[in-house]
Coordinates of C-alpha atoms in Angstrom, one line a residue:
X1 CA -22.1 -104.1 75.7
X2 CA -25.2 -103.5 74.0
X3 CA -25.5 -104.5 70.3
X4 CA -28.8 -102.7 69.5
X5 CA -29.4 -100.0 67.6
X6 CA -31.3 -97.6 69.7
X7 CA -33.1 -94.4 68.2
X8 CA -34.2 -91.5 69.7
X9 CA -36.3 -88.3 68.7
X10 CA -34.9 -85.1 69.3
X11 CA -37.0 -81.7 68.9
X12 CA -34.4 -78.5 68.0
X13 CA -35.9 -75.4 68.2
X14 CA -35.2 -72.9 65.6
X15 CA -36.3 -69.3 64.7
X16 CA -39.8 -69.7 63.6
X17 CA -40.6 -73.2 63.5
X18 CA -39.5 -76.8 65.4
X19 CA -37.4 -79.1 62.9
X20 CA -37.8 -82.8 64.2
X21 CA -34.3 -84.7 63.6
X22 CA -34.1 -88.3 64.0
X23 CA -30.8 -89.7 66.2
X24 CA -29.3 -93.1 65.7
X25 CA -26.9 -94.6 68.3
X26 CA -24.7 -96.5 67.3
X27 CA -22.4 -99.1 69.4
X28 CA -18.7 -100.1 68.1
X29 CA -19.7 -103.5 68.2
X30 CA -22.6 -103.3 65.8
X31 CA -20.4 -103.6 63.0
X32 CA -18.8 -101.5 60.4
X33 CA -19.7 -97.7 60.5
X34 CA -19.7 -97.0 57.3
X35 CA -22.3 -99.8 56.2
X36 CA -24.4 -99.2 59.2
X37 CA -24.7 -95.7 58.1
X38 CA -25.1 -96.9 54.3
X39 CA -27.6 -99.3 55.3
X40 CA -29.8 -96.7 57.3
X41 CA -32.0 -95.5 54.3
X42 CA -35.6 -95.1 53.5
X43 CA -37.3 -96.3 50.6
X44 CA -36.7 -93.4 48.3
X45 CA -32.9 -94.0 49.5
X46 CA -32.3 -91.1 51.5
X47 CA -31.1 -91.0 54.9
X48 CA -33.7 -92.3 57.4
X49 CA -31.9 -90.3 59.8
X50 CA -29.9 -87.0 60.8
X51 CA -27.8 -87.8 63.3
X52 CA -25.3 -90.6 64.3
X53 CA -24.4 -90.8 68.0
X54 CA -21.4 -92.6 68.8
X55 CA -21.1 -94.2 72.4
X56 CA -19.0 -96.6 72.7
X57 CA -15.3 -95.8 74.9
X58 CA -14.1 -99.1 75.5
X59 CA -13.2 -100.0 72.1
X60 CA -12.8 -98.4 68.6
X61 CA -15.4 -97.7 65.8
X62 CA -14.3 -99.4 62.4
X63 CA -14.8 -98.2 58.6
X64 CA -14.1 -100.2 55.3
X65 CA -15.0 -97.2 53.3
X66 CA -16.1 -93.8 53.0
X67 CA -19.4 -92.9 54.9
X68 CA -20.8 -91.1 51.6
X69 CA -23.1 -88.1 52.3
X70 CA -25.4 -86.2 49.7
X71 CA -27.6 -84.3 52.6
X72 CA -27.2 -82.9 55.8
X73 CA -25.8 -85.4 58.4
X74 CA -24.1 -84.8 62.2
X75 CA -21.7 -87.6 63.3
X76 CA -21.4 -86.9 67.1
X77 CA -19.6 -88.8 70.3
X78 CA -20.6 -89.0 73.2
X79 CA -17.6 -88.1 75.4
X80 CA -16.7 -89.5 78.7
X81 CA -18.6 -87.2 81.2
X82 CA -15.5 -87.9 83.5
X83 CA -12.2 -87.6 81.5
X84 CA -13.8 -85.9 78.1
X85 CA -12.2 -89.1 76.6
X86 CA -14.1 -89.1 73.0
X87 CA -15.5 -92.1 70.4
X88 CA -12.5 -93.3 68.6
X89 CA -12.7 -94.2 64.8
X90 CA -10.3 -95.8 62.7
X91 CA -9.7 -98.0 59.2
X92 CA -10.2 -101.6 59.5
X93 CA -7.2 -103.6 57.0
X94 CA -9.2 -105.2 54.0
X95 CA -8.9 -108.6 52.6
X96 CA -6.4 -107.4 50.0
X97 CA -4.5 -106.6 52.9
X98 CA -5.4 -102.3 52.0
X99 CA -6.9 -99.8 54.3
X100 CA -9.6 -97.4 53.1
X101 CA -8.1 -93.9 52.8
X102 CA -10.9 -91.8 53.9
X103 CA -13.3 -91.5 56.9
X104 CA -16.2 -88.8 55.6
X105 CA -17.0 -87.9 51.5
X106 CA -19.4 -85.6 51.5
X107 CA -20.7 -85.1 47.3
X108 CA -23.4 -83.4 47.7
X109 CA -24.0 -79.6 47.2
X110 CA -25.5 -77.4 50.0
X111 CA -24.8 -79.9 52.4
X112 CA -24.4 -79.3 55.6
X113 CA -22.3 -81.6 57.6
X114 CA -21.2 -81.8 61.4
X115 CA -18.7 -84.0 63.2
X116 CA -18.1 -83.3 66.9
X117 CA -16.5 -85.1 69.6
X118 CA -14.9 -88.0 68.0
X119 CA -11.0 -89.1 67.6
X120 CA -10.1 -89.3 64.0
X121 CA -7.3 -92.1 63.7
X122 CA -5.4 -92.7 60.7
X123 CA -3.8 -96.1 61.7
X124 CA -5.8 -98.7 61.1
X125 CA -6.1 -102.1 63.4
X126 CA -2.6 -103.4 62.5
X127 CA -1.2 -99.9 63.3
X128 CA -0.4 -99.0 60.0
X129 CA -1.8 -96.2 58.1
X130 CA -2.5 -95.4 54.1
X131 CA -0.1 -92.5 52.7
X132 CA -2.8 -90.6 50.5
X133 CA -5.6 -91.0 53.3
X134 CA -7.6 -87.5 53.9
X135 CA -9.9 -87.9 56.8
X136 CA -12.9 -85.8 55.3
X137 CA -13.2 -85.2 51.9
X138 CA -15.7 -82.8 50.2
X139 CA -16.4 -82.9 46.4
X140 CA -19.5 -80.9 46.6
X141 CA -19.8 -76.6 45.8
X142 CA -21.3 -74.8 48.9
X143 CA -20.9 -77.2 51.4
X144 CA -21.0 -76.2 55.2
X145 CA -18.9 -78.8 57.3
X146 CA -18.6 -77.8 60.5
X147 CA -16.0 -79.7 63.0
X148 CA -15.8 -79.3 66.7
X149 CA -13.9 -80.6 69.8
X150 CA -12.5 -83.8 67.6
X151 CA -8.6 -85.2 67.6
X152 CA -7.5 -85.8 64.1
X153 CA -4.5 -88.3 64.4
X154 CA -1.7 -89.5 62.2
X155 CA -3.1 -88.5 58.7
X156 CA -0.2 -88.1 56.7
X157 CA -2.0 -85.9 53.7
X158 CA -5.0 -84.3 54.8
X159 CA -7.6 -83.8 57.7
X160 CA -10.0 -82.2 55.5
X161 CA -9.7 -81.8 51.6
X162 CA -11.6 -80.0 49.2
X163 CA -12.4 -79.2 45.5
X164 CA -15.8 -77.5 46.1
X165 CA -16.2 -74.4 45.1
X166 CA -17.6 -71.6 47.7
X167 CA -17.2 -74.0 50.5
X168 CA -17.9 -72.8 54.1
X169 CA -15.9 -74.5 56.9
X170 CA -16.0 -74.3 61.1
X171 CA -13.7 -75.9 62.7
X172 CA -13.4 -75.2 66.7
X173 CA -11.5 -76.3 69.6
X174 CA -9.9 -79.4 67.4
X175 CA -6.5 -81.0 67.8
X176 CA -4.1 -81.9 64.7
X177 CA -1.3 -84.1 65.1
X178 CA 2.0 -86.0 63.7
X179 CA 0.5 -84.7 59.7
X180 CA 3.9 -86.2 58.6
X181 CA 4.3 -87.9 55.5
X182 CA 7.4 -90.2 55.5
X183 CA 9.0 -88.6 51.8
X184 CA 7.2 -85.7 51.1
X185 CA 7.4 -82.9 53.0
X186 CA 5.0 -80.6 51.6
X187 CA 1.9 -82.8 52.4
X188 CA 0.4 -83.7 55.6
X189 CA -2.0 -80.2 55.9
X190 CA -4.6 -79.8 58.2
X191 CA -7.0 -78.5 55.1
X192 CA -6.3 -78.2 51.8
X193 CA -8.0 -76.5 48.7
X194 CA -6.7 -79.8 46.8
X195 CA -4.6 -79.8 43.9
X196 CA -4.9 -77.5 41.9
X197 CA -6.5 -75.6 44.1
X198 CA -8.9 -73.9 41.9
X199 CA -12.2 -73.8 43.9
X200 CA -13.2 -70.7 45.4
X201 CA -13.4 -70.6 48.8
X202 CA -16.4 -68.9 50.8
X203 CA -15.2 -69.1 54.6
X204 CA -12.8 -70.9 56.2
X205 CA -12.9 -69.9 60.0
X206 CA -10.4 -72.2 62.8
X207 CA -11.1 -70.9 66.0
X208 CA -9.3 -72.6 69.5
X209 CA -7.5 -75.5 67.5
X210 CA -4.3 -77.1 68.4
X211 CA -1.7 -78.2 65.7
X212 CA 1.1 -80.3 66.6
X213 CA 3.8 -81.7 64.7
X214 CA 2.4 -80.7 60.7
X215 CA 4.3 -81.4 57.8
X216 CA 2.6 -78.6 55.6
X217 CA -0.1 -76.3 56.0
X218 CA -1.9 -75.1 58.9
X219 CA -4.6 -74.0 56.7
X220 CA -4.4 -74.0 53.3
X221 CA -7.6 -72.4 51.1
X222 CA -4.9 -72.0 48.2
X223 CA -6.2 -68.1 47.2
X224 CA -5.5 -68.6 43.8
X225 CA -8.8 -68.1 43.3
X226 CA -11.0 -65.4 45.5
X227 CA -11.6 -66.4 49.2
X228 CA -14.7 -64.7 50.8
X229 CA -13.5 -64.4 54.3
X230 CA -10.5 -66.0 56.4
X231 CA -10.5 -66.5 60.2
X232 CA -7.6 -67.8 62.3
X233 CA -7.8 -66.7 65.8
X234 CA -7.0 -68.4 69.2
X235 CA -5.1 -71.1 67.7
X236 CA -1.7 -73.3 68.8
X237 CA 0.8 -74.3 66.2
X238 CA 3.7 -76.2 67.5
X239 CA 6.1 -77.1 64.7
X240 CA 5.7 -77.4 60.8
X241 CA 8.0 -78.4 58.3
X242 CA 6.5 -76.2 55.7
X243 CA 4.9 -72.6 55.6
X244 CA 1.5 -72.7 58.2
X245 CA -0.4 -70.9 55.5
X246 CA -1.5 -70.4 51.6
X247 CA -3.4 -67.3 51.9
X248 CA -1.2 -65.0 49.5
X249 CA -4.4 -63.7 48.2
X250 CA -6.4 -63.0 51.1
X251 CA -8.7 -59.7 51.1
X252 CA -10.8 -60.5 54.1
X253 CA -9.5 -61.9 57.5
X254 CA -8.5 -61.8 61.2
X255 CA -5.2 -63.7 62.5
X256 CA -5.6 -62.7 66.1
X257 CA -4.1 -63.9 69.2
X258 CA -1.8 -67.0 68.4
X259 CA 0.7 -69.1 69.0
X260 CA 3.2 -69.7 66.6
X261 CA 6.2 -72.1 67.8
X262 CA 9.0 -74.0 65.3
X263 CA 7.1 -73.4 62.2
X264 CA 8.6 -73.1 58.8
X265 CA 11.1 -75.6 60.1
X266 CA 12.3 -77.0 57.2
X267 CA 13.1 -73.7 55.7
X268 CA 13.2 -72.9 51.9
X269 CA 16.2 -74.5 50.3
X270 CA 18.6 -73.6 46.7
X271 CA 15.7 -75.5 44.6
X272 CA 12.9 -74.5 46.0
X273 CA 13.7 -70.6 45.8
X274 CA 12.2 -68.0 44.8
X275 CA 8.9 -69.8 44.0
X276 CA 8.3 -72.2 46.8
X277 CA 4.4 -71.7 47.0
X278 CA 4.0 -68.1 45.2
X279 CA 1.8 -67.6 43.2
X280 CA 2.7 -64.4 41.1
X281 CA 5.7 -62.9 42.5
X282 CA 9.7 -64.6 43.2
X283 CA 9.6 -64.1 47.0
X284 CA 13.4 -64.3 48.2
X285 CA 12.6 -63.8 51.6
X286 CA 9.3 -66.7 53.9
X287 CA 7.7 -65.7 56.6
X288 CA 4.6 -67.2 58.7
X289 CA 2.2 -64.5 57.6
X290 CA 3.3 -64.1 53.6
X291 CA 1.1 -62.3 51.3
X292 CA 1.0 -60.9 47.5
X293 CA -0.9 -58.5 45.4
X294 CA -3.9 -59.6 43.7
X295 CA -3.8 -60.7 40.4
X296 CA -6.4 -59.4 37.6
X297 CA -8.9 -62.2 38.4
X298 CA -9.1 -61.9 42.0
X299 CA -9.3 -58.5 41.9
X300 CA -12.3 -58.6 39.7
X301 CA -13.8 -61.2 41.8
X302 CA -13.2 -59.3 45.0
X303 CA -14.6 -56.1 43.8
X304 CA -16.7 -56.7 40.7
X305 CA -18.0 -53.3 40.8
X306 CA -14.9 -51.3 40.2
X307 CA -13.7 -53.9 37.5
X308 CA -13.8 -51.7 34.4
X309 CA -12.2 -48.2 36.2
X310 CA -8.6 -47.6 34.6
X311 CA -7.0 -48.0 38.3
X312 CA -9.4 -51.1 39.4
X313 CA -6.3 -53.0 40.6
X314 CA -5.2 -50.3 43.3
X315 CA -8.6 -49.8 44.1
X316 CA -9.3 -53.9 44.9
X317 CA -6.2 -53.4 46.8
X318 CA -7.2 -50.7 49.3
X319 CA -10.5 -52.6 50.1
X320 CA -8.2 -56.0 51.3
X321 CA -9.2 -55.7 55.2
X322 CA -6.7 -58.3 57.4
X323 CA -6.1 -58.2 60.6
X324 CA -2.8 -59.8 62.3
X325 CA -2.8 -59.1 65.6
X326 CA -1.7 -60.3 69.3
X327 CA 0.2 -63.1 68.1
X328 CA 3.3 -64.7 69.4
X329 CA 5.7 -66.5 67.9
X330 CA 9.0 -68.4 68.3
X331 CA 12.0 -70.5 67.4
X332 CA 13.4 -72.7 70.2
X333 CA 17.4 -72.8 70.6
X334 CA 17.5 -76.3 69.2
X335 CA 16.2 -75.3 66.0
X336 CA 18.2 -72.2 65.2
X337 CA 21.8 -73.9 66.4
X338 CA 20.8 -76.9 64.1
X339 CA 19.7 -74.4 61.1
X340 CA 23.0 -72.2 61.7
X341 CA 25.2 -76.3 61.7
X342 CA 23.5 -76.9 58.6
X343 CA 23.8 -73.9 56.7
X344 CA 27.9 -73.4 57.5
X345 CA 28.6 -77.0 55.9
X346 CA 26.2 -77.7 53.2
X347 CA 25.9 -76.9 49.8
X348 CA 22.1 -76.9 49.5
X349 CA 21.4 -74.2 52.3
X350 CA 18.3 -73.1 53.3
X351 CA 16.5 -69.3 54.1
X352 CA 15.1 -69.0 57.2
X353 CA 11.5 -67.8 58.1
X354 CA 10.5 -64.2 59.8
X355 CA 7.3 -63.8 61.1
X356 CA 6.2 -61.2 58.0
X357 CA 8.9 -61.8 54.9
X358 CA 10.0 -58.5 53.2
X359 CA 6.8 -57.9 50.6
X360 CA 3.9 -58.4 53.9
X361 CA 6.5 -56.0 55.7
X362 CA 5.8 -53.6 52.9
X363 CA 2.2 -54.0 52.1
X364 CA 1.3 -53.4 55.9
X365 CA 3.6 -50.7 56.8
X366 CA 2.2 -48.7 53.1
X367 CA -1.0 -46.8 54.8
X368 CA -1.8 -45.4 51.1
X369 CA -1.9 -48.4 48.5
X370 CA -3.3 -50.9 51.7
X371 CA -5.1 -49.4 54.3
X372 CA -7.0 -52.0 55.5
X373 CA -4.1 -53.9 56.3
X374 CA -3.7 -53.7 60.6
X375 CA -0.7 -55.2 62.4
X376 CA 0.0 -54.7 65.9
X377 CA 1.2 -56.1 69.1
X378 CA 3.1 -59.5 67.3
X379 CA 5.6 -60.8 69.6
X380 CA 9.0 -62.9 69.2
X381 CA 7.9 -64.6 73.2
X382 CA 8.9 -67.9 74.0
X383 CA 5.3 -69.5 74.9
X384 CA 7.4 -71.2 78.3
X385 CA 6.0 -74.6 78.2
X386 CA 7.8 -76.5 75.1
X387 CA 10.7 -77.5 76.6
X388 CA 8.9 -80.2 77.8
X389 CA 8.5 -81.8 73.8
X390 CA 11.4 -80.1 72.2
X391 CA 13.8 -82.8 72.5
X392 CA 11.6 -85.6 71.0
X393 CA 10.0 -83.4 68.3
X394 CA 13.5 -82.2 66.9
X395 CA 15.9 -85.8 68.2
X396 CA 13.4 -88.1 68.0
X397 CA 11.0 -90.0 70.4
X398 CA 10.8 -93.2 69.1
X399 CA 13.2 -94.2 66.4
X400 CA 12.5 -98.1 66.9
X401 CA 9.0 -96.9 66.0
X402 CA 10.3 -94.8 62.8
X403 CA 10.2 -91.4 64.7
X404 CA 13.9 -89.8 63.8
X405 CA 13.3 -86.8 64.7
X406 CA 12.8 -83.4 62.7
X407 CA 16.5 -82.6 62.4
X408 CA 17.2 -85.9 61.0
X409 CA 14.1 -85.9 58.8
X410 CA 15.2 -82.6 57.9
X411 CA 18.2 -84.3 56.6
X412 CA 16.8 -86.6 54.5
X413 CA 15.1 -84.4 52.7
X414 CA 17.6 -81.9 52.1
X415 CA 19.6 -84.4 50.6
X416 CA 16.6 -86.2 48.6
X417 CA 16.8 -89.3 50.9
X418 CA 13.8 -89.7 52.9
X419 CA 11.7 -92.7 52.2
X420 CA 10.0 -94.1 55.7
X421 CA 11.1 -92.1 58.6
X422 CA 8.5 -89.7 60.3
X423 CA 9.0 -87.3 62.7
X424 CA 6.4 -86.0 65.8
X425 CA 5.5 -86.1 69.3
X426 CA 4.4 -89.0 70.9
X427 CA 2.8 -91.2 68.1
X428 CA -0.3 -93.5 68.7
X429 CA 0.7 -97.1 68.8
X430 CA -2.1 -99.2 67.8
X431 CA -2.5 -102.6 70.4
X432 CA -3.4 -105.8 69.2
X433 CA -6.6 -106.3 72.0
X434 CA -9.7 -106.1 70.6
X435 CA -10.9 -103.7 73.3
X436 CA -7.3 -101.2 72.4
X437 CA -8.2 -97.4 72.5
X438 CA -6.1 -94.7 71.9
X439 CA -4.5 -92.5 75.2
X440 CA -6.7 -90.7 77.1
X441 CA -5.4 -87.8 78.0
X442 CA -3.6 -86.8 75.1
X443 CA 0.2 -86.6 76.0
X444 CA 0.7 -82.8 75.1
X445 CA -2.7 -82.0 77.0
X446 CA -0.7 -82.2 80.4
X447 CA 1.5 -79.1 79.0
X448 CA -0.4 -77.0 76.7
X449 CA -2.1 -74.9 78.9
X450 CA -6.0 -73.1 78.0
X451 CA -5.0 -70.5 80.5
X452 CA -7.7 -71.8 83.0
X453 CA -6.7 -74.3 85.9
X454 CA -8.6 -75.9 88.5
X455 CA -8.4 -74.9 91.8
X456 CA -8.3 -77.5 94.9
X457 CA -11.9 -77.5 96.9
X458 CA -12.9 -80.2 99.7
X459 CA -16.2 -79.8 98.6
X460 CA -18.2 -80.3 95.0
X461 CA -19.2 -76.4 94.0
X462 CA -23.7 -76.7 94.3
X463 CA -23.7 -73.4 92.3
X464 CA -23.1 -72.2 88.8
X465 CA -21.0 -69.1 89.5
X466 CA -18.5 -66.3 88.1
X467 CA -16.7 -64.2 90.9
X468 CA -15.4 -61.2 91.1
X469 CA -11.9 -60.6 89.0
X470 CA -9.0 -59.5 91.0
X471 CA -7.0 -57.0 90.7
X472 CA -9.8 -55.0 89.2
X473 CA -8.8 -52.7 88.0
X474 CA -6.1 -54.3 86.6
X475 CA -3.4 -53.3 83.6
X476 CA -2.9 -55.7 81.6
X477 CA -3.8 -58.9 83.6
X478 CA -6.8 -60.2 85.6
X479 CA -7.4 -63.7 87.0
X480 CA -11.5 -64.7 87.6
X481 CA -12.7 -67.4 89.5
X482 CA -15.8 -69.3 88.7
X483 CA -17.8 -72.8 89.8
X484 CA -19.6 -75.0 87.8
X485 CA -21.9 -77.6 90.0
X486 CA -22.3 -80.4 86.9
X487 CA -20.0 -81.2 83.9
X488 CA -21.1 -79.4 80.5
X489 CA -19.2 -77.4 77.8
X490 CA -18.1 -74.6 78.8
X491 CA -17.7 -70.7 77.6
X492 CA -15.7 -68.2 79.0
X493 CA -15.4 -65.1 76.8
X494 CA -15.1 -61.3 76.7
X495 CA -17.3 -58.5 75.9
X496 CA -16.3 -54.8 74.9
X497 CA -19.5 -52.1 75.9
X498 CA -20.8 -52.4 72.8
X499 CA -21.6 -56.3 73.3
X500 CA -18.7 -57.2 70.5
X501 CA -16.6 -60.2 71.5
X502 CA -12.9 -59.4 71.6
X503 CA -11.7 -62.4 73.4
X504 CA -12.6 -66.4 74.3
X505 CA -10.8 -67.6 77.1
X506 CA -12.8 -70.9 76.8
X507 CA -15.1 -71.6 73.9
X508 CA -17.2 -75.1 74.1
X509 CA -14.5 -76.8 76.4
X510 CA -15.6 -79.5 78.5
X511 CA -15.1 -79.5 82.1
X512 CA -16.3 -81.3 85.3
X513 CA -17.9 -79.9 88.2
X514 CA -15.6 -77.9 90.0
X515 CA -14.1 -74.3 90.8
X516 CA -11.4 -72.6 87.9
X517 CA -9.7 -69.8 88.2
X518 CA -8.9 -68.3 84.9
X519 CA -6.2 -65.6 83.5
X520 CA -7.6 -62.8 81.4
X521 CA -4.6 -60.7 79.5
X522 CA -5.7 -57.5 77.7
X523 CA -2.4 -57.0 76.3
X524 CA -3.4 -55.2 73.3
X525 CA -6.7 -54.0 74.1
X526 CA -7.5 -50.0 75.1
X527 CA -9.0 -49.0 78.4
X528 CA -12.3 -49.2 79.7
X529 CA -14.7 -51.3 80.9
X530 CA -15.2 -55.0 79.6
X531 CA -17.9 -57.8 80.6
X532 CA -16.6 -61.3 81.5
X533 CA -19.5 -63.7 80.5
X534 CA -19.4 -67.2 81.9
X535 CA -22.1 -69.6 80.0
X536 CA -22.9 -73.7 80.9
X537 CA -25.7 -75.7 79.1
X538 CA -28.0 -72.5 79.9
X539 CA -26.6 -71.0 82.1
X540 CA -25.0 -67.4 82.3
X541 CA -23.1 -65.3 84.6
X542 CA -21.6 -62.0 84.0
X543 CA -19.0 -59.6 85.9
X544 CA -17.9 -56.0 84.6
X545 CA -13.8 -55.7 85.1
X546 CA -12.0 -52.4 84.2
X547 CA -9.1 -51.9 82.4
X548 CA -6.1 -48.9 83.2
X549 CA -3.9 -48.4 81.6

């Protein structure tokens, strides 16, 4: 294993000019991550470069503290050009016997920060982990952090936290897994508006991300202050204690084509109604998708110019424009039977979520006071493939390990007992070899499916390729087969005739050389004619298919 520090020039060209950003690699075996990075400065103590490339697979990346960022930065792996396995990082055990709580802080305004292809662990080298750790942290207004293709592992409060205001956030094609705090069930969030969540929030787009076993929120901008803009599309959530979102106030957004499986698990229960995360009104009834009327603030904020008419409250609320649409959702049999035990024999019962509760019902089916707001095509559809997890998630995997089980965990906390039991799929177990990495494949990878397979070839595809779809037409399902000749992140989306994207199949996933065939349903979609546009490191392939209904 190399121990040098090797640096490399890289030229990106932008719009108008060539920026010149400087690349350090970076080996595990170098030393700490954090102090390498700290270290790397120039005389006037900025960063001497831009980019940190991690490369090392055959151990882990240590940290004894915060990497601390005031400018722009990227943090990227280098993934395995074979098995997409990604640079691992996690916490080294100080000499008081502590771990450091946080991976990434990032203080400084206007930043703008990337981190791409790593795995974010939370247990450190003696496989245990600190309660209050947040993976990346940002303390700074206007940030831009954008996170892509990364695994975010075991952090029982936060992936990413923030108390910026008018923050911008990107996160794409990321997993989230076992957020489970051991006593408190309302932490362990994939982001978080931090306590008390008083920052305005610019954008906060998830695009393609799996969530798997989350105590709290999915995503979590807390809208008590204004939001600019709210994008959750194309994601996978697979169980959460708590409610998926915080977004009561939300004026601008798209929740499109979803998967929503075992969420809102825990339920709301005799102490926490009516005001278990409302913000204004006593909601009686919790659903997935849960929204409220803006208050006098947010209305102001949200449409400034019509702040001193007599009626500026109903006219704030006829511009909220959000989308939920093409979204499924579903509780397995194991959970319901296990609510319905619970409920007929104890005292402190809990209400059960819906998909919309009883106000979101109302606001979206009243055409006159909210106009903007568009539901359609939501479906109760079992997604066919959980079975395979259901029994660990909800009995418990592991329990010599600490994993009980959701049911039991569910127990402890409705009866104010919990104190160091988690619950989850298929928890990372930390070896004692120096040279231990985490499993490669990730266990629910062999049974969450991207809707794209790889079809069986004697020979290594020497073109880059998209065929024809068939049946075309079709109504509502096509399947398209396409080759790639050398291993890249790949794109697979849909175009309407006016060159608008309505739909990503694939968006930056990696995959070898090889032939795919992928499934394209337009359930929800009109008739017409739509483009299927392949793309690879360059390269770009298109085929018109034809929808009938």
């Amino acid at each position: 294993m190399k121990k040098l520090l090797t640096i490399s020039i890289l030229l990106l060209c932008t719009i108008g000019f060539v920026q010149a950003q400087t690349t350090m690699t970076i080996y595990a075996t170098s030393g700490n991550l954090n102090e390498i990075i700290a270290a790397d400065t120039l005389a006037n103590g900025t960063q001497a470069h831009d980019v940190y490339e991690l490369v090392s697979l055959d151990t882990t990346y240590k940290y004894t503290d915060a990497i601390i960022t005031s400018g722009n930065m990227k943090i990227v792996g280098v993934v395995d050009p074979s098995t997409g396995r990604p640079p691992c990082v996690q916490p080294a055990v100080l000499q008081d016997f502590s771990i450091p709580p946080t991976f990434l802080t990032i203080n400084g305004a206007g930043a703008v920060v990337t981190v791409e292809n790593l795995y974010l662990l939370a247990y450190a080298t003696n496989n245990s982990v600190n309660g209050g750790g947040v993976a990346i942290n940002v303390t700074a207004d206007e940030v831009r952090l954008i996170v892509n293709n990364s695994v975010f592992d075991g952090w029982q409060t936060f992936g990413i936290g923030y108390n910026g205001n008018w923050d911008d956030f990107y996160l794409n094609n990321n997993v989230f897994r076992n957020f489970v705090h051991p006593n408190q069930h309302y932490i362990g969030e994939v982001i978080r508006n931090t306590w008390p969540g008083e920052a305005y929030t610019d954008t906060l787009s998830m695009v393609g991300n799996t969530m798997l076993c989350v105590n709290g929120y999915a995503a979590c901008p807390v809208t008590k202050y204004y939001e600019t803009y709210f994008e959750f599309n194309e994601n996978k959530v697979f169980y959460t204690f708590k409610n998926p979102f915080f977004i009561f106030n939300l004026t601008n957004g798209k929740i499109n084509d979803n998967t929503f499986y075992g969420l809102y698990a825990g339920g709301v229960d005799t102490l926490e109604n009516p005001w278990w995360d409302n913000l204004w009104e006593p909601d009686t009834t919790y659903g997935i998708i849960a929204l409220q009327p803006l208050n006098e603030a947010n209305a102001k904020a949200f449409t400034p110019d019509d702040s001193s008419a007599a009626d500026f409250l109903a006219i704030a609320e006829s511009k909220r424009m959000v989308e939920v649409m093409n979204n499924t959702y579903f509780w397995p049999q194991g959970l319901t039977d296990f609510w319905a035990e619970w409920n007929g024999s104890q005292p402190n019962t809990v209400r059960l979520p819906s998909f919309m509760n009883e106000r979101t019902v109302a606001m979206f089916g009243d055409d006159t006071a909210w106009p903007g707001l568009v539901e359609s095509n939501n479906t109760m559809t079992d997604p066919g493939y959980m079975a395979t997890i259901d029994s660990d998630v909800l009995d418990g995997g592991n329990p010599d390990f600490g994993d009980v089980g959701l049911k039991e965990y569910f127990k402890q906390i409705r009866t104010g007992t919990a104190s160091v039991d988690y619950w989850g799929y298929a928890y990372t177990e930390v070896g004692e070899a120096e040279d231990w990495v985490p499993t490669w494949p990730l266990p629910e990878m062999s049974f969450i499916p991207t809707g794209v397979e790889e079809v069986e070839t004697t020979t290594v595809p020497t073109e880059f390729k998209l065929g024809h779809a068939y049946p075309n037409p079709f109504n509502p399902e096509t399947s398209i087969e396409y080759t790639l000749s050398t291993a890249g992140r790949t794109n697979l989306k849909v175009y309407n005739v006016l060159g608008q994207e309505i739909m990503t199949v694939l968006k930056n996933q990696m995959q070898q050389a090889g032939t795919y065939k992928a499934r394209i349903d337009m359930t929800g979609h009109t008739s017409g004619v739509y483009f299927v546009v392949l793309e690879q490191m360059g390269s770009r392939s298109v085929q018109k298919i034809m929808m009938m209904k």
